[in-house]
Short mmCIF file of C-alpha atoms in Angstrom, two decimals:
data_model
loop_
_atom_site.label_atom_id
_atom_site.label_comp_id
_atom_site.label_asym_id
_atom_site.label_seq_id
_atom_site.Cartn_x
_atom_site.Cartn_y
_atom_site.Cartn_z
CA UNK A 29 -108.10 -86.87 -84.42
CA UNK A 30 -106.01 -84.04 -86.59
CA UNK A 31 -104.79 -82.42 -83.46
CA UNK A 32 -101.40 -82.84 -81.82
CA UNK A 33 -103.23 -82.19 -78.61
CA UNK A 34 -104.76 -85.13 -78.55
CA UNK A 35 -102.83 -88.48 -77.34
CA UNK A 36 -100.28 -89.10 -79.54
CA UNK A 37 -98.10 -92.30 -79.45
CA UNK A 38 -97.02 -92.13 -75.99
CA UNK A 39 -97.23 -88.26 -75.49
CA UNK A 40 -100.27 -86.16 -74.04
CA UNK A 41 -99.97 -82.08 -75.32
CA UNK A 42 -101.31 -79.05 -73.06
CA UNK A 43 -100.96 -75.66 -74.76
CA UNK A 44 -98.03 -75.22 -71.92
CA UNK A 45 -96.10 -78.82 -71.89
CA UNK A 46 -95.91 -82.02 -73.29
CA UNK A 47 -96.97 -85.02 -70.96
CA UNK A 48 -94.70 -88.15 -72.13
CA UNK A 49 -95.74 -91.43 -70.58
CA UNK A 50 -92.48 -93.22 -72.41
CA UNK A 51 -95.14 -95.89 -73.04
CA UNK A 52 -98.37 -96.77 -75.59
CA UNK A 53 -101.17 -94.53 -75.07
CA UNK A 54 -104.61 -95.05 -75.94
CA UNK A 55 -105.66 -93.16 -79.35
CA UNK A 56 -108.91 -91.44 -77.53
CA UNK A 57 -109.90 -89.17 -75.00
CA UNK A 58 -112.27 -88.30 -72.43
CA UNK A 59 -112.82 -84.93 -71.28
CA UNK A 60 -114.19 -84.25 -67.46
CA UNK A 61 -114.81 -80.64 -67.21
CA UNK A 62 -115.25 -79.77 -63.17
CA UNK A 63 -116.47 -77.05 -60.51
CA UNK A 64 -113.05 -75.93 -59.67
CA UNK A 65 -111.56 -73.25 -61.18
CA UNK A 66 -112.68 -72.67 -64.76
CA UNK A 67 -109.48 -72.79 -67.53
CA UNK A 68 -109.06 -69.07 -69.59
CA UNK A 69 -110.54 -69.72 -72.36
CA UNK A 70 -107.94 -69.17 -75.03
CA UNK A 71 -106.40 -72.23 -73.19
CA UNK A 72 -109.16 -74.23 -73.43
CA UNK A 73 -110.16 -73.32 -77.30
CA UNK A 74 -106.00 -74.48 -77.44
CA UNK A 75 -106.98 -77.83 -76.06
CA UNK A 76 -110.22 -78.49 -77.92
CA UNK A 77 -109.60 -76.94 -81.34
CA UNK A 78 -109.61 -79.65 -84.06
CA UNK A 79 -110.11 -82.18 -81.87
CA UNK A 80 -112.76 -84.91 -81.28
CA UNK A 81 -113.25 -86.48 -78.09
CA UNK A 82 -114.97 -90.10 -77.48
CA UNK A 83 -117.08 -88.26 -75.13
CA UNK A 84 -117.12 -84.54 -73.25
CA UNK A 85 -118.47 -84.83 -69.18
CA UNK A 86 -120.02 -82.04 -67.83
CA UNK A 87 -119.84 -82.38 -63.85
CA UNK A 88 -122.05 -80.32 -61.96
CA UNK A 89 -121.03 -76.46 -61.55
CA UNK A 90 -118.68 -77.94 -65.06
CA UNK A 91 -121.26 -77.58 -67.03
CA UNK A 92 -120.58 -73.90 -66.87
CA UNK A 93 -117.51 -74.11 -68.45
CA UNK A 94 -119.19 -75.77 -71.33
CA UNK A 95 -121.61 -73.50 -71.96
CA UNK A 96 -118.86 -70.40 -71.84
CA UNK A 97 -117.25 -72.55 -74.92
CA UNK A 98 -120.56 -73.47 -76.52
CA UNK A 99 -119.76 -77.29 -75.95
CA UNK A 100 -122.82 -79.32 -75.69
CA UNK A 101 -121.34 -82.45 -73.33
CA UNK A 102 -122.18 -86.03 -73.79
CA UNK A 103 -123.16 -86.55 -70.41
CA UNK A 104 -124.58 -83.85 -68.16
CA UNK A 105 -123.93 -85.42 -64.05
CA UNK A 106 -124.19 -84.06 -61.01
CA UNK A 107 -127.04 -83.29 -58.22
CA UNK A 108 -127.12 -79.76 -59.12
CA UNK A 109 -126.09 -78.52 -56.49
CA UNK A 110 -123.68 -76.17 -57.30
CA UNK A 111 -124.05 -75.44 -60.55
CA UNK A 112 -126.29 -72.16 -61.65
CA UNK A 113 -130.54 -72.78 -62.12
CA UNK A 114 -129.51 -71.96 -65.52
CA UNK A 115 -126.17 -73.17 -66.18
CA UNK A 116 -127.86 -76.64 -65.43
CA UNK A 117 -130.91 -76.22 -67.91
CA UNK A 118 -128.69 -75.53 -70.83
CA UNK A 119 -126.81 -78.51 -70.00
CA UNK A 120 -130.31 -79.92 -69.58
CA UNK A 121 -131.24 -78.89 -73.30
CA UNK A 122 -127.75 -79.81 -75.05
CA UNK A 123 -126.59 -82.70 -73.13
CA UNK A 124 -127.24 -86.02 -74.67
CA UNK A 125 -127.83 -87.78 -71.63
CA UNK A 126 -128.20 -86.63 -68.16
CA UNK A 127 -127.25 -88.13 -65.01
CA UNK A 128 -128.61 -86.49 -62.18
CA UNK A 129 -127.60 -87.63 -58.26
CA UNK A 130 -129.07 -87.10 -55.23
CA UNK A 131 -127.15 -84.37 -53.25
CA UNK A 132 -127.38 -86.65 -50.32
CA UNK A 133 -124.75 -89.61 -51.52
CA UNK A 134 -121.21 -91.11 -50.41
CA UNK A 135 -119.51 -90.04 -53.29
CA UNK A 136 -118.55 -86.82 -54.54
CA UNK A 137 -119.87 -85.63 -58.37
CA UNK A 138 -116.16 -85.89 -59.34
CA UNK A 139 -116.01 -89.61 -58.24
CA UNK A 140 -118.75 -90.79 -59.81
CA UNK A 141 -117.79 -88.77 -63.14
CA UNK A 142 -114.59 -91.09 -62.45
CA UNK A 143 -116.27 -94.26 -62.29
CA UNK A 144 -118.62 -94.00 -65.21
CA UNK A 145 -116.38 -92.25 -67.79
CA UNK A 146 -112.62 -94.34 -66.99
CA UNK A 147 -112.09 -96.85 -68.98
CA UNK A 148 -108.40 -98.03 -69.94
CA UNK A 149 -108.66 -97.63 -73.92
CA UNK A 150 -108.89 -93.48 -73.07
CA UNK A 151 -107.67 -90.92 -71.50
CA UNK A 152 -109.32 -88.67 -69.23
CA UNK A 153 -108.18 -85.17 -69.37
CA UNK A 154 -109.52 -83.49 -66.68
CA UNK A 155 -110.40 -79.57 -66.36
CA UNK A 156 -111.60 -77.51 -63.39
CA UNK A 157 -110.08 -79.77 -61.00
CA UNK A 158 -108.19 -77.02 -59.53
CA UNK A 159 -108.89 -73.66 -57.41
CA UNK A 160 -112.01 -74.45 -55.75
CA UNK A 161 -112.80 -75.99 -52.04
CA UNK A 162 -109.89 -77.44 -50.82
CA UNK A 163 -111.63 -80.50 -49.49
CA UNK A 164 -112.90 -81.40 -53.40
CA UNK A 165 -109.27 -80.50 -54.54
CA UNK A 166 -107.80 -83.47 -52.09
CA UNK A 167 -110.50 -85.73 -53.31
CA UNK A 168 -110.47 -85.39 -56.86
CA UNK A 169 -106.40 -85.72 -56.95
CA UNK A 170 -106.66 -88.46 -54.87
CA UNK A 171 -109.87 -90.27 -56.69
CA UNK A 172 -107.96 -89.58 -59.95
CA UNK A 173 -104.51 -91.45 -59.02
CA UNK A 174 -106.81 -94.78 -58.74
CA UNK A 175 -108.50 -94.91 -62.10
CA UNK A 176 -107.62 -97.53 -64.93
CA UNK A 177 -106.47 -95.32 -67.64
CA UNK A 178 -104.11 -92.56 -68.05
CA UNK A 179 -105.28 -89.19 -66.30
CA UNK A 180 -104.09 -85.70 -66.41
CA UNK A 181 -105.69 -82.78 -64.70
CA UNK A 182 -104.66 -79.51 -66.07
CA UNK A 183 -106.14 -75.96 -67.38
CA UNK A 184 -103.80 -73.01 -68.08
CA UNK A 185 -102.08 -72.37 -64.42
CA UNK A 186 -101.55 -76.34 -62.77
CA UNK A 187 -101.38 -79.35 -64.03
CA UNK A 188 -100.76 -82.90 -62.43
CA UNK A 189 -99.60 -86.11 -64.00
CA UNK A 190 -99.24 -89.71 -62.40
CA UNK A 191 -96.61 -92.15 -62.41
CA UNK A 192 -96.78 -95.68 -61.58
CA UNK A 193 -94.80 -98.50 -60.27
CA UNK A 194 -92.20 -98.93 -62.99
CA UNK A 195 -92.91 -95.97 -64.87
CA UNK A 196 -91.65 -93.01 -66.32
CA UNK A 197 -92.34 -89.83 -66.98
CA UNK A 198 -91.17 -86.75 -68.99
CA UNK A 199 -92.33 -83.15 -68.91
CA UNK A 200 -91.55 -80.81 -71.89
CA UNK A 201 -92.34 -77.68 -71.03
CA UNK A 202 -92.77 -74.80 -73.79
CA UNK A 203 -93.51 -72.38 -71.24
CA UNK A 204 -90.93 -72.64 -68.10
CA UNK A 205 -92.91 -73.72 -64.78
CA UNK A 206 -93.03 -71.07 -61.70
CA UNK A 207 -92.28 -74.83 -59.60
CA UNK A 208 -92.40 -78.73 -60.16
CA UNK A 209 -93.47 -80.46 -56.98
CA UNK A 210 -93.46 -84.72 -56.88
CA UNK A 211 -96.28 -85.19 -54.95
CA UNK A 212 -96.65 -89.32 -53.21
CA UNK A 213 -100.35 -90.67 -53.70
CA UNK A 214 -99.26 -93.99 -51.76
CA UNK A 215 -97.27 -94.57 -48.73
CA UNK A 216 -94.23 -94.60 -50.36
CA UNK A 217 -92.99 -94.14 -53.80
CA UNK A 218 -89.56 -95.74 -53.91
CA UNK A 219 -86.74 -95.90 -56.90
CA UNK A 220 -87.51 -92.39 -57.37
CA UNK A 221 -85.06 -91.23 -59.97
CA UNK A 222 -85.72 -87.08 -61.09
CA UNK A 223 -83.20 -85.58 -63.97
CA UNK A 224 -83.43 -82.42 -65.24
CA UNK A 225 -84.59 -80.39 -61.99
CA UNK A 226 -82.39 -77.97 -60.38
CA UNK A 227 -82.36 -80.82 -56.98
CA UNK A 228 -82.05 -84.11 -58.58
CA UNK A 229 -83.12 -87.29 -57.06
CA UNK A 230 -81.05 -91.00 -57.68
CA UNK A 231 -82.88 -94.21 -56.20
CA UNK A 232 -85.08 -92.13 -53.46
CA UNK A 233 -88.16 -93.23 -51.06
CA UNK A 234 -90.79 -90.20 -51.10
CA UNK A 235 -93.28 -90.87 -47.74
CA UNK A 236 -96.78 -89.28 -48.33
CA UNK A 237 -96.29 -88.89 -44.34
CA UNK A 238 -93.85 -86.07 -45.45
CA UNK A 239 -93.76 -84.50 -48.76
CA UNK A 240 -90.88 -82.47 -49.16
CA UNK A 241 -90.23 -82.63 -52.58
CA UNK A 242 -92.34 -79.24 -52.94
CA UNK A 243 -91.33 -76.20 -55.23
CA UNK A 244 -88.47 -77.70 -56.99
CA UNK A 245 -87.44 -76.47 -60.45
CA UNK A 246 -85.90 -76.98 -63.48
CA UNK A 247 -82.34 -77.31 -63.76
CA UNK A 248 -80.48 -73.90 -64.99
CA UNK A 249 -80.80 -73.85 -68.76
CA UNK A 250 -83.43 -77.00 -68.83
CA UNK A 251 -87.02 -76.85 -70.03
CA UNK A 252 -87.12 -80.86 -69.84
CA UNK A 253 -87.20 -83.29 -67.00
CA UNK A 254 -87.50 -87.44 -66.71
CA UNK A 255 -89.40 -88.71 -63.30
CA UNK A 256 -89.11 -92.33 -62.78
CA UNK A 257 -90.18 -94.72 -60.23
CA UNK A 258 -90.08 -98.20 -59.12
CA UNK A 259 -93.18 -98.84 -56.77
CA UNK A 260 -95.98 -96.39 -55.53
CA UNK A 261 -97.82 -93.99 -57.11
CA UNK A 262 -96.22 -90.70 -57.66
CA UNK A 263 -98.58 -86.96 -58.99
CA UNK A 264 -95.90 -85.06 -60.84
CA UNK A 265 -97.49 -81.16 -60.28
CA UNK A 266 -96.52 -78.42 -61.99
CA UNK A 267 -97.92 -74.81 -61.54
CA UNK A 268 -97.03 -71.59 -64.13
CA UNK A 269 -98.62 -69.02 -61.63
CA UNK A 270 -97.77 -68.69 -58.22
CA UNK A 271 -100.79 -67.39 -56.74
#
């Protein structure tokens, strides 16, 4: 691993912010490239350049992504369904192992991506998780806040990062956020403490039944903010394009 991109003590770096956990990270990651919306690819040659991966996932209509960057994935899984006839053979021909589903199944590509790649000694950094069918989009942010490990979804216009009970969370953004949203994955996220945005939070309860802390900011003059909680599960979103 030569690349500061890569976990790094306790910090995770995107080409557009820095992801600090404030806590030991695991030295390896995982990347889970998706159906959604595919990242630009200067961004993604950002991510991946220098780096080494314990292993690269290909998931479905993903593997498309993959084979725009001429990155032969680890795993190839999926039913097939929506990626291309050929976008799936070349996966088929470069992949070193292929996992192929039935279409008809209980859960989605993304979820069983989840369950066979997380594992708590690496992070999974998660790509193309964004843009497509809304439906998928609630799923895989959902599916994503339960795994063992660290997880970050991101490419070059959103990105989401979780905290849990106790943790916290810092955002270091090189390139200033269009909004920062803190998004509840459980009931309630209480002891929610949020410096650095332009509406600050001390001690708060966040209900999923009503998120309202949607399209906040940072703080005149700040490129920096600290999200902490106490119990819950909290996705800390951040988008640099508003549309």
């Amino acid at each position: 691993m030569t690349s500061s991109h890569l976990p790094k003590n306790s910090c995770i770096e995107l080409p557009q912010a820095t992801c600090e956990f404030h806590r030991p990270l695991p030295k390896t990651a995982t990347m889970l490239f998706l159906g959604g919306r595919a990242p630009s690819e200067a961004w993604a040659h950002s991510l991946l350049d220098g780096n080494t991966y314990a292993a690269i996932c290909a998931v479905d209509r993903g593997v498309a992504i993959c084979r725009t960057l001429m990155l032969s994935p680890d795993v190839l899984l999926g039913d097939a369904d929506s990626a291309t006839s050929d976008d799936w053979a070349w996966g088929e021909a470069h992949a070193k192992r292929i996992e192929r589903h039935p279409v008809r199944k209980d859960l989605t590509d993304t979820q069983l991506a989840l369950h066979r790649m997380d594992d708590s000694n690496t992070v999974l950094l998660l790509t193309g998780a964004f843009g497509g069918r809304f439906d998928h989009a609630y799923s895989t942010i959902f599916s994503a806040a339960q795994v063992k490990g660290t997880c970050v979804l991101a490419d070059d216009r959103e990105s989401i990062a979780y905290v849990r009970a106790g943790e916290t969370l810092s955002l270091h953004c090189h390139k200033q956020p269009k909004a920062i949203s803190l998004l509840p994955m459980t009931s309630n996220v209480t002891g929610v403490t949020a410096t650095g945005l332009y509406w600050p939070l001390a001690d708060a309860t966040l209900a999923q039944a009503m998120p309202n802390t949607v399209s906040n900011v940072l703080a005149d003059g700040a490129r920096d903010c600290t999200i902490s909680i106490q119990t819950g599960c909290l996705a800390v979103y951040a988008c640099w394009v508003n549309r």
